[in-house]
mmCIF file of C-alpha atoms in Angstrom:
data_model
loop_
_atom_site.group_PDB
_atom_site.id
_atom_site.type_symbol
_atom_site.label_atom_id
_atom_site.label_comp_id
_atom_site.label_asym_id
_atom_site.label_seq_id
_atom_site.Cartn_x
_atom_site.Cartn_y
_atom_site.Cartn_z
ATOM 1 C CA UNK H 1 36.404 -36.872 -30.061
ATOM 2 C CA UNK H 2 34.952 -34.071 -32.591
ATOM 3 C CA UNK H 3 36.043 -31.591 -34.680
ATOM 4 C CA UNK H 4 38.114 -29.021 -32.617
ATOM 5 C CA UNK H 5 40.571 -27.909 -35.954
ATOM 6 C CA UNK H 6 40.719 -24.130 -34.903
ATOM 7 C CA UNK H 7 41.048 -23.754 -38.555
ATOM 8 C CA UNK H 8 38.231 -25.326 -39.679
ATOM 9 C CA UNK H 9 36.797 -25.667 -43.410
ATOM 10 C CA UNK H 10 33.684 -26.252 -44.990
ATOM 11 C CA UNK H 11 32.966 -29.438 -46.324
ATOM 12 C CA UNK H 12 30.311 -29.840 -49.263
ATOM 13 C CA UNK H 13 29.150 -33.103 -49.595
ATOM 14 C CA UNK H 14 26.015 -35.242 -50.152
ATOM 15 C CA UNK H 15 23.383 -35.471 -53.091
ATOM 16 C CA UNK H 16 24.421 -38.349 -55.636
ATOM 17 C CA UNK H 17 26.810 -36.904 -58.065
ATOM 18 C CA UNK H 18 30.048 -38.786 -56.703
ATOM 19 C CA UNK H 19 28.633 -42.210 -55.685
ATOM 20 C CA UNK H 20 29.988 -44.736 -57.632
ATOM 21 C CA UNK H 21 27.246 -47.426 -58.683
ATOM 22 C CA UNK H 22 29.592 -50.397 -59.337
ATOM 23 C CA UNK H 23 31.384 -52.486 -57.153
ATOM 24 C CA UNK H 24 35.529 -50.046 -56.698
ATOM 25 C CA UNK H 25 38.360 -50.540 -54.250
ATOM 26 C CA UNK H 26 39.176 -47.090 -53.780
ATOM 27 C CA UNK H 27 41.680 -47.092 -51.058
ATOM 28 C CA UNK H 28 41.841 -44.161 -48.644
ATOM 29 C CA UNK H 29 44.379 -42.778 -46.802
ATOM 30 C CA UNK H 30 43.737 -40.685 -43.474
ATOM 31 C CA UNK H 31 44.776 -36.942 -42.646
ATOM 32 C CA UNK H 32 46.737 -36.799 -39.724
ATOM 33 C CA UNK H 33 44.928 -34.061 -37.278
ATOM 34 C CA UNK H 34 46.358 -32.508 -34.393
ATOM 35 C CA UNK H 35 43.682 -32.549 -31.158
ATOM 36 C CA UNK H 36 45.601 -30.612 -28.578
ATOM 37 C CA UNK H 37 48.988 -30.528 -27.447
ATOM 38 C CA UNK H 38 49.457 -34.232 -27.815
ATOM 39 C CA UNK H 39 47.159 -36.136 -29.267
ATOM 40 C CA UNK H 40 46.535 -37.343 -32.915
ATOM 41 C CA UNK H 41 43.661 -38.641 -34.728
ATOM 42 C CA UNK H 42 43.377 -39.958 -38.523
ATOM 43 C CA UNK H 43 40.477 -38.813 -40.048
ATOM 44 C CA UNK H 44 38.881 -40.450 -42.936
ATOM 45 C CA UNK H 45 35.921 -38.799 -43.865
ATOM 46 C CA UNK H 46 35.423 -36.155 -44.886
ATOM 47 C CA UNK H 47 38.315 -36.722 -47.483
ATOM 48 C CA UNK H 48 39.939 -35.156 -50.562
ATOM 49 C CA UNK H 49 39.121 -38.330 -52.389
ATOM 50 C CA UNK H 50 35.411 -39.068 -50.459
ATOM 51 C CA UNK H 51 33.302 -36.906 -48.391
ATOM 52 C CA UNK H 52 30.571 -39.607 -47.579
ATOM 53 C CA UNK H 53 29.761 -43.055 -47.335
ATOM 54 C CA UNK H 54 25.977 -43.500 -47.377
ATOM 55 C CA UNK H 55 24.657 -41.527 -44.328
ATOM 56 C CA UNK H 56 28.146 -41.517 -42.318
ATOM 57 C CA UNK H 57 30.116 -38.362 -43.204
ATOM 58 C CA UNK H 58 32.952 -38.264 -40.833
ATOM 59 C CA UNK H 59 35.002 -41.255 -39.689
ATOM 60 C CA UNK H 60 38.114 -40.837 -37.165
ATOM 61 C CA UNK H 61 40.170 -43.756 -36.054
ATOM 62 C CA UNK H 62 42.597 -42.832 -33.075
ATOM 63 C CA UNK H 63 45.306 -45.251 -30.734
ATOM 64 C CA UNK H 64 45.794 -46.941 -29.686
ATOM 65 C CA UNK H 65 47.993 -44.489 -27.688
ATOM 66 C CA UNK H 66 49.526 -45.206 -23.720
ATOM 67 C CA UNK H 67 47.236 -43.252 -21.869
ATOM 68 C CA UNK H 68 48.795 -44.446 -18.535
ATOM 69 C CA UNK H 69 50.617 -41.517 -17.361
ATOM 70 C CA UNK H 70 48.572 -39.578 -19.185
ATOM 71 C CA UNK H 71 45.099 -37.651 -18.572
ATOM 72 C CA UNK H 72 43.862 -39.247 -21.935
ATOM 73 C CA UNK H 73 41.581 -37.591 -24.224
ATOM 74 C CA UNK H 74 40.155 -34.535 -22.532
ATOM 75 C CA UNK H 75 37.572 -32.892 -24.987
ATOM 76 C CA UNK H 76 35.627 -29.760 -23.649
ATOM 77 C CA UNK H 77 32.036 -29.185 -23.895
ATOM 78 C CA UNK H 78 30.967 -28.265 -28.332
ATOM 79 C CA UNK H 79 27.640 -28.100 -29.606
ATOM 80 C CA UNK H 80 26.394 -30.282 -32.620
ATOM 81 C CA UNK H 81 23.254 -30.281 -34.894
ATOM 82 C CA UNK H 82 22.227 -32.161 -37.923
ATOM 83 C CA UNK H 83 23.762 -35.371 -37.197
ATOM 84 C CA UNK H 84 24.453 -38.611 -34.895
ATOM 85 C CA UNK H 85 27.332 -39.194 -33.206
ATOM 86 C CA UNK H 86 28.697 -42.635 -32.843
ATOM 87 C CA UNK H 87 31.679 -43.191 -30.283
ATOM 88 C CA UNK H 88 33.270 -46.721 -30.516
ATOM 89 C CA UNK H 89 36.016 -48.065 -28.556
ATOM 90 C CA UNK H 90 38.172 -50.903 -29.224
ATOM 91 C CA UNK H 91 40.471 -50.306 -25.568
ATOM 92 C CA UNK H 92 39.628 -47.765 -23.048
ATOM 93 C CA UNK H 93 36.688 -45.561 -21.784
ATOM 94 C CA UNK H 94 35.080 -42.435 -22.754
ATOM 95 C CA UNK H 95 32.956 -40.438 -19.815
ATOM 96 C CA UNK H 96 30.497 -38.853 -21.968
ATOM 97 C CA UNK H 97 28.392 -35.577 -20.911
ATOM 98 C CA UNK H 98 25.606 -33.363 -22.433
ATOM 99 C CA UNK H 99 23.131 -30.936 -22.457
ATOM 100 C CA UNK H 100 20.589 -33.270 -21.720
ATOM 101 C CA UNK H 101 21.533 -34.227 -18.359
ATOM 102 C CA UNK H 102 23.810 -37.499 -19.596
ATOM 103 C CA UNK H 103 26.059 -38.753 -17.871
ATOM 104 C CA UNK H 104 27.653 -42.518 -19.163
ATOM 105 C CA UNK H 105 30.946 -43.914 -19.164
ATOM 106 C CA UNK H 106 31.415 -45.412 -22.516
ATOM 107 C CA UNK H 107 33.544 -49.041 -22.935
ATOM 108 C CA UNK H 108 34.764 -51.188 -25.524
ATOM 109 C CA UNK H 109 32.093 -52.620 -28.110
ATOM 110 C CA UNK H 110 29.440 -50.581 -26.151
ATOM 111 C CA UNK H 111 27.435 -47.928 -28.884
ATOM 112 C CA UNK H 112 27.385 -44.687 -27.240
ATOM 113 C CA UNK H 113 24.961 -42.631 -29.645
ATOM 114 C CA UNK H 114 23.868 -39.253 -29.797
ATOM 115 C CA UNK H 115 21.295 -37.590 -32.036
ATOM 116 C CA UNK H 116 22.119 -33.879 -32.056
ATOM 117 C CA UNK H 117 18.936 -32.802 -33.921
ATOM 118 C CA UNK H 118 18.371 -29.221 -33.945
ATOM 119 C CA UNK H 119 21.182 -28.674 -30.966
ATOM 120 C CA UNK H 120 22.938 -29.986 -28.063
ATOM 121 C CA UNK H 121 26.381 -29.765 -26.386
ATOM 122 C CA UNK H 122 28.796 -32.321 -25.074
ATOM 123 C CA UNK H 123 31.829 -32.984 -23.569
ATOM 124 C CA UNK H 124 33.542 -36.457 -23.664
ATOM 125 C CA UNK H 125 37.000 -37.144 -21.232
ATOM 126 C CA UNK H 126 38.714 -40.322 -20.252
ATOM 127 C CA UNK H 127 38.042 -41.033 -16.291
ATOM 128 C CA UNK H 128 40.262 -39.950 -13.596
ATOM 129 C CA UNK H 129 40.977 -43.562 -13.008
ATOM 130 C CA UNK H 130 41.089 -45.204 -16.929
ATOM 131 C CA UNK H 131 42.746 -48.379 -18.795
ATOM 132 C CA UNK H 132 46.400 -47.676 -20.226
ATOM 133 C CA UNK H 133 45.405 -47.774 -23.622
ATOM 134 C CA UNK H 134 42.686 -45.797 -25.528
ATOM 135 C CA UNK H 135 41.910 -46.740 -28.884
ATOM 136 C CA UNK H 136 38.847 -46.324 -30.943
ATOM 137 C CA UNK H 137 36.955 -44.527 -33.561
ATOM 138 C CA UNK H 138 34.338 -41.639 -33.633
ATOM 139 C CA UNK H 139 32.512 -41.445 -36.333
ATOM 140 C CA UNK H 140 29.100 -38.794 -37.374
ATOM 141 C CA UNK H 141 26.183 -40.087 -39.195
ATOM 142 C CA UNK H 142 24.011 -37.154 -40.956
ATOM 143 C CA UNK H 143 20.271 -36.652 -40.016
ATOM 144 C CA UNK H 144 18.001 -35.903 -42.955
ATOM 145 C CA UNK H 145 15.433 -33.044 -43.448
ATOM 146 C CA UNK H 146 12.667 -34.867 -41.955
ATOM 147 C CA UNK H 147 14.637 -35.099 -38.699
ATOM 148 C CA UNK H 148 17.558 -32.829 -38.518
ATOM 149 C CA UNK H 149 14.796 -30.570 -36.027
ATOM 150 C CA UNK H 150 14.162 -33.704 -33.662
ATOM 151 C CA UNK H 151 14.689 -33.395 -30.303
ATOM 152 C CA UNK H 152 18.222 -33.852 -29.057
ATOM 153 C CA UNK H 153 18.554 -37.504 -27.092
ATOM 154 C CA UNK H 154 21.310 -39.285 -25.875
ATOM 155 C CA UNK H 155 21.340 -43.801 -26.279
ATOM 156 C CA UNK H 156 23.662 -45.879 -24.155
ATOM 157 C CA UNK H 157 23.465 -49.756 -25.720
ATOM 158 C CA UNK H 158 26.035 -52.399 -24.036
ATOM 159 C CA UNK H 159 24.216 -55.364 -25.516
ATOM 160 C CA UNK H 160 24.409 -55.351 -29.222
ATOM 161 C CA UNK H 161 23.508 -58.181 -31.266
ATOM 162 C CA UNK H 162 26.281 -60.066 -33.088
ATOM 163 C CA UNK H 163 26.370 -62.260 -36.195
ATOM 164 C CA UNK H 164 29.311 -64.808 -36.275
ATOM 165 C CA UNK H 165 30.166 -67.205 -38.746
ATOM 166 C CA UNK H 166 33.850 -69.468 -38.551
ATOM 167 C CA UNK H 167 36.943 -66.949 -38.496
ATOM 168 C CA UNK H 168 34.745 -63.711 -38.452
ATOM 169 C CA UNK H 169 32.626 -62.156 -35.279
ATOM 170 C CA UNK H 170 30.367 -59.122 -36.316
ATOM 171 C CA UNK H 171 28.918 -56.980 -33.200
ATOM 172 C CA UNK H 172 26.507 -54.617 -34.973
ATOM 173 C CA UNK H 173 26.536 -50.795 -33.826
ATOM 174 C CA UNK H 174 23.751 -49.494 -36.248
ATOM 175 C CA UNK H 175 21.423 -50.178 -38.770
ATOM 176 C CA UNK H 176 20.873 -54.525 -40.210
ATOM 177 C CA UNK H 177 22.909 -56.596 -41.127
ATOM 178 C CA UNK H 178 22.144 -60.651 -41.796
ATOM 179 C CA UNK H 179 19.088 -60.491 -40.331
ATOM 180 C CA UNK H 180 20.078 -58.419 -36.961
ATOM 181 C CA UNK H 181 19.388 -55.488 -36.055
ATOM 182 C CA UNK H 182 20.939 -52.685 -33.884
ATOM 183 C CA UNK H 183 18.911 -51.299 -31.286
ATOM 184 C CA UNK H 184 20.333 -47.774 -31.951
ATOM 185 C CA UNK H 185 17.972 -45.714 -33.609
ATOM 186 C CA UNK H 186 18.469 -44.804 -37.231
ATOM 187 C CA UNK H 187 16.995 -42.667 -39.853
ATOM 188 C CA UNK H 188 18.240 -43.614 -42.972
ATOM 189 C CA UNK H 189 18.995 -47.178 -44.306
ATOM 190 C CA UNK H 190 22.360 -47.734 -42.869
ATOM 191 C CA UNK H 191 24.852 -50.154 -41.570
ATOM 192 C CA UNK H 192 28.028 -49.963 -38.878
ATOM 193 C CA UNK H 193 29.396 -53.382 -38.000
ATOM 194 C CA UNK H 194 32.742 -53.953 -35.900
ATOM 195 C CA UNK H 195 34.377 -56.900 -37.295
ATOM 196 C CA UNK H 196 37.020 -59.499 -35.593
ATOM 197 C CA UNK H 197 38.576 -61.856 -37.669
ATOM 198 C CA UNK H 198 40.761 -64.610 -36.415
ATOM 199 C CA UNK H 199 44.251 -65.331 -38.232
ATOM 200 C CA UNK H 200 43.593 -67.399 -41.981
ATOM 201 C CA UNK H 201 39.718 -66.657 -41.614
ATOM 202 C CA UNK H 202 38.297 -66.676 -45.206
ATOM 203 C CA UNK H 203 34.809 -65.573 -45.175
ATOM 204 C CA UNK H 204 32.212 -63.766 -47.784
ATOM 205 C CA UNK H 205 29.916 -61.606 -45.312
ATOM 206 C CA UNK H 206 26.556 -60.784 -47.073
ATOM 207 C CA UNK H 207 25.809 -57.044 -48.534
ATOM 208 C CA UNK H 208 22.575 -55.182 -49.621
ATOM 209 C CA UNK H 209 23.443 -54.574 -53.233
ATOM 210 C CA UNK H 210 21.625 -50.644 -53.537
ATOM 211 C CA UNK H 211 24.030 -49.621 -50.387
ATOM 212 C CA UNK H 212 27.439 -47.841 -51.042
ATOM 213 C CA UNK H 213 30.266 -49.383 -48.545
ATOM 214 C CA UNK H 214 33.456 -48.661 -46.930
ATOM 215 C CA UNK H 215 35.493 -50.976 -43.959
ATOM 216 C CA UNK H 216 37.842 -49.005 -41.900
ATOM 217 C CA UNK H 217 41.088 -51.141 -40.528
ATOM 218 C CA UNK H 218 41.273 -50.724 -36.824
ATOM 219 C CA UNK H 219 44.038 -53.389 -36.063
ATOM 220 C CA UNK H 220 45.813 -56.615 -37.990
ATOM 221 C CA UNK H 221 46.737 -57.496 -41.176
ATOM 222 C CA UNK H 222 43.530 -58.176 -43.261
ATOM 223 C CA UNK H 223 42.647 -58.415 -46.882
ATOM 224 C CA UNK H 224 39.275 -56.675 -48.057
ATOM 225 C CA UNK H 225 38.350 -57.957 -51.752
ATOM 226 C CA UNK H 226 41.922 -58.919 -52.614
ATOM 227 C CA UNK H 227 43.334 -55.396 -51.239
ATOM 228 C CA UNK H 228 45.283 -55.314 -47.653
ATOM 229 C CA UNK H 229 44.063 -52.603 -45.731
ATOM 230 C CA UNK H 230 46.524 -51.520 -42.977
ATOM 231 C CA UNK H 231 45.219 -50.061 -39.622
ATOM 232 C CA UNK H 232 44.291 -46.163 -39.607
ATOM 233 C CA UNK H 233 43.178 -46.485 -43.717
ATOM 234 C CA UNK H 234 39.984 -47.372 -45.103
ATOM 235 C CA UNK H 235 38.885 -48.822 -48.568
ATOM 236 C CA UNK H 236 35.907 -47.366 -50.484
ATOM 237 C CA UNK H 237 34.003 -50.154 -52.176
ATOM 238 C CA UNK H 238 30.858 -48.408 -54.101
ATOM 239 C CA UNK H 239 27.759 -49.936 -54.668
ATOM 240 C CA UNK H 240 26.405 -52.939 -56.584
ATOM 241 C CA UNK H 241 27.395 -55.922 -53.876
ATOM 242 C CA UNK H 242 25.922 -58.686 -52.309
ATOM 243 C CA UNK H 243 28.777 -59.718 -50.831
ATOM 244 C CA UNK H 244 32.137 -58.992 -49.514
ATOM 245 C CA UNK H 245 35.805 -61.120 -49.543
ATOM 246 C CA UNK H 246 37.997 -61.077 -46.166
ATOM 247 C CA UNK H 247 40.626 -62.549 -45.754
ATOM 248 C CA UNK H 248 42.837 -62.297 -42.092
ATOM 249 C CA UNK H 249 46.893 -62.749 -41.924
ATOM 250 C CA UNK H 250 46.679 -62.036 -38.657
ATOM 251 C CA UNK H 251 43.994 -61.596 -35.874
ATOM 252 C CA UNK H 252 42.141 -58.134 -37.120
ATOM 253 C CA UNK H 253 39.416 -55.905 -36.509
ATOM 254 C CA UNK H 254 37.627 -53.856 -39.120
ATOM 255 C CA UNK H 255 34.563 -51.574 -38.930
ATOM 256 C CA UNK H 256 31.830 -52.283 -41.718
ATOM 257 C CA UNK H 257 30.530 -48.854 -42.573
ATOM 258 C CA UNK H 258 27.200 -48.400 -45.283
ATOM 259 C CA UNK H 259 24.320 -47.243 -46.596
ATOM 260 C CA UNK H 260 22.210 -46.083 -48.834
ATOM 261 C CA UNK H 261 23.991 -42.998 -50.548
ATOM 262 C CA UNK H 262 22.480 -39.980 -48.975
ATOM 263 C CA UNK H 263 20.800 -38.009 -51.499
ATOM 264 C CA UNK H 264 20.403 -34.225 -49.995
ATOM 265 C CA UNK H 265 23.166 -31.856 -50.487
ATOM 266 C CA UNK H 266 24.826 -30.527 -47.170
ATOM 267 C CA UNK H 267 27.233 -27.886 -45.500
ATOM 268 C CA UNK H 268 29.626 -29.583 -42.265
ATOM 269 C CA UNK H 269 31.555 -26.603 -40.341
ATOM 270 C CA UNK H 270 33.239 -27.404 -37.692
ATOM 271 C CA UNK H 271 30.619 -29.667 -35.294
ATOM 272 C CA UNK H 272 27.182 -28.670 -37.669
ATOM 273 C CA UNK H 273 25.358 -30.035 -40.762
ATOM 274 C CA UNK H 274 22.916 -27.441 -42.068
ATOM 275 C CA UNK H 275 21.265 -26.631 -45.087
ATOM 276 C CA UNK H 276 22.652 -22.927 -45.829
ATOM 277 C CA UNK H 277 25.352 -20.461 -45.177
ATOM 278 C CA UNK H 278 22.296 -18.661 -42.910
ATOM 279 C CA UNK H 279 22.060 -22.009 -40.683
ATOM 280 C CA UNK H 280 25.556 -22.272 -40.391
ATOM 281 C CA UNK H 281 26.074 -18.513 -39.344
ATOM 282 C CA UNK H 282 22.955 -18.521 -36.516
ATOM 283 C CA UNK H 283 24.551 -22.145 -35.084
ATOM 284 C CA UNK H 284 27.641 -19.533 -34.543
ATOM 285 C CA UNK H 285 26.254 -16.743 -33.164
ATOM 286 C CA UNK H 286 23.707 -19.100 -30.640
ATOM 287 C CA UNK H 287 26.729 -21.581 -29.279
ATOM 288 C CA UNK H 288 29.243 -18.185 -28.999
ATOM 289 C CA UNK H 289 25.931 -16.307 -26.611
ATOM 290 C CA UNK H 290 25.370 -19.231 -24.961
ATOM 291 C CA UNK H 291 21.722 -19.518 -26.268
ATOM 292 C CA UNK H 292 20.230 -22.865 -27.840
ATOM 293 C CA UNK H 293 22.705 -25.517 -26.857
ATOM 294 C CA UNK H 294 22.275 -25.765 -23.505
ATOM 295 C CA UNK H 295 24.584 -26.263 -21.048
ATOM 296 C CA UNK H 296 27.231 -29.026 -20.039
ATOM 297 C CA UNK H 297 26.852 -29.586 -15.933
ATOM 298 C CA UNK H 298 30.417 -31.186 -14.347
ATOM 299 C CA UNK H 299 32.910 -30.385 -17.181
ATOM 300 C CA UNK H 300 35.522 -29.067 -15.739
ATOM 301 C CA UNK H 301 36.970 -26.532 -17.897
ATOM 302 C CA UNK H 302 35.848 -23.564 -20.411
ATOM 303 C CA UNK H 303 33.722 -24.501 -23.555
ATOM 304 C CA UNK H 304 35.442 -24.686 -26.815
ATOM 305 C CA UNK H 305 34.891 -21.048 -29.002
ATOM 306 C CA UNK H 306 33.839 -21.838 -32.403
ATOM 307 C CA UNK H 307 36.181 -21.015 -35.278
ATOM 308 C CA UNK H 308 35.667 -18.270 -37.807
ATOM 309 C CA UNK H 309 33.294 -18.245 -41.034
ATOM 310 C CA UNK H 310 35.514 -18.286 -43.972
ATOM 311 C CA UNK H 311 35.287 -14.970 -46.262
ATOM 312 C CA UNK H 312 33.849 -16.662 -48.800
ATOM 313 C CA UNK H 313 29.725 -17.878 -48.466
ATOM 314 C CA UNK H 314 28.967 -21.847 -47.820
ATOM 315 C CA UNK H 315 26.145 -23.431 -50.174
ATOM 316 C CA UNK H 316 25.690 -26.879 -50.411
ATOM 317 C CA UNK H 317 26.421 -29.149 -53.429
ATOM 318 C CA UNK H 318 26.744 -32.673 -54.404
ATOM 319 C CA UNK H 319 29.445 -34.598 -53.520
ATOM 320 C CA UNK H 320 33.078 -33.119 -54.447
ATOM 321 C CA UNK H 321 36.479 -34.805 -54.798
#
């Protein structure tokens, strides 16, 4: 699930102007975006109040909606570049296509994870035949210089490792955390890390003090620091911890998302991370001729256009509120 906002706008962000190098609870709510005629998505990053979080620079949290007389989610083929994509589901399954040939149907706590690099296109869709409820997150991590070019690639990883202490099981999507690793490839210092915690858990999970965090609320009643974070909202935490409070009043599941705070300044329109207004206006013109991002095989259905270029030009700065 991407950005398909017909009316999209440029989002400045990165360099390390806004990250805050203390330990905050800065508590986020989501935009409500329209994908479609029916569906709905709450998007956290990029937001008015925080347009990154380390290396991850858009976070949507969706469902769980009844999907069972329903085709589901039904995204056409869109090109990327500049960035990962991370799809994680919670209920449901995602059949995931690209311009590399991929072809994967994506379940829950599997990492489905795509590194656009200079360009690819994809197309994601629930199966014909799919679970009544669809619930998950989709979330982009950006690529920096020295790999933004890289070839495009897609990663299917089922078996993740998972760190587990009493009350609290951790299944880790990217980066380290406790002294596991993810098998998905990253380029930055980073950390994603799904989170179940049983009701009255009480547990302190260890941090890397030089990253900047955030934990999305995916279901439950849970407590993050002291603050209760309710499903579809996510608290911004800052740097300067080496470890974290939760608390569970209820069975919940939280997503554990971190890094180091990215330090290049970037331009996101629509589905692209560049470096300049010139980037951003040749990743138009190439997807709109059909040149460069290659071509989805067993979609079936017309590619998404690409929205206009705002009248004004796009240049990258640091982080804005």
């Amino acid at each position: 699930m991407s950005n398909l906002e017909r009316e999209a706008a440029p989002s400045l962000c990165g360099g390390r102007g806004f990250v805050v190098a203390e330990p905050v609870r800065e508590l986020l709510s989501p935009r409500h975006v329209k994908l479609g005629e029916s569906s709905e998505v709450r998007r956290l990053l990029p937001n008015l109040g925080r347009r990154m979080v380390g290396a991850w620079c858009f976070v949507d949290h969706y469902g769980p909606d009844d999907i069972a007389d329903e085709p589901g989610m039904q995204v056409p083929p869109h090109p990327h570049m500049g960035l990962q994509t991370v799809s994680w589901l919670h209920e449901g399954e995602v059949l995931h296509r690209d311009s590399t040939g991929s072809l994967q149907t994506i379940r829950p706590r599997e990492l489905g994870l795509m590194t656009s690099g200079r360009a690819i296109s994809h197309s994601e869709e629930s199966p014909r035949s799919h679970a009544r409820f669809l619930h998950g997150a989709q979330l982009w991590v950006a690529l920096p210089d020295g790999h933004r070019h890289t070839d495009p690639r897609f990663e299917h990883h089922a078996d993740l490792p998972v760190v587990t202490a009493p009350g609290v099981k951790a299944t880790l999507i990217l980066g380290d955390l406790d002294g596991a690793t993810s098998p998905g490839t990253a380029y930055t210092p980073i950390v994603g890390a799904d989170l179940a915690l049983t009701r009255g858990a009480d547990v302190r999970l260890p941090l890397e003090p030089d990253f900047e965090y955030a934990v999305l609320s995916m279901s439950g009643e849970a407590h993050v620091d002291g603050v209760p974070v309710l499903p579809g909202s996510m608290l911004y935490l800052g740097c300067g911890r080496s470890e974290l409070p939760l608390r569970a009043e209820s069975d919940a599941g939280l997503m554990l998302l971190g890094g180091e705070p990215f330090e290049e300044e970037l331009i996101m329109f629509w589905n692209w991370i560049g470096r300049s207004q010139d980037e951003i206006v040749q990743a138009r013109r190439d997807w709109m001729e059909g040149s460069r991002f290659g071509e989805v095989k067993g979609y079936d259905g017309a590619p998404l256009p690409a929205p206009e270029l705002p009248p004004t030009p796009l240049k990258p700065r640091a982080r804005v509120r």
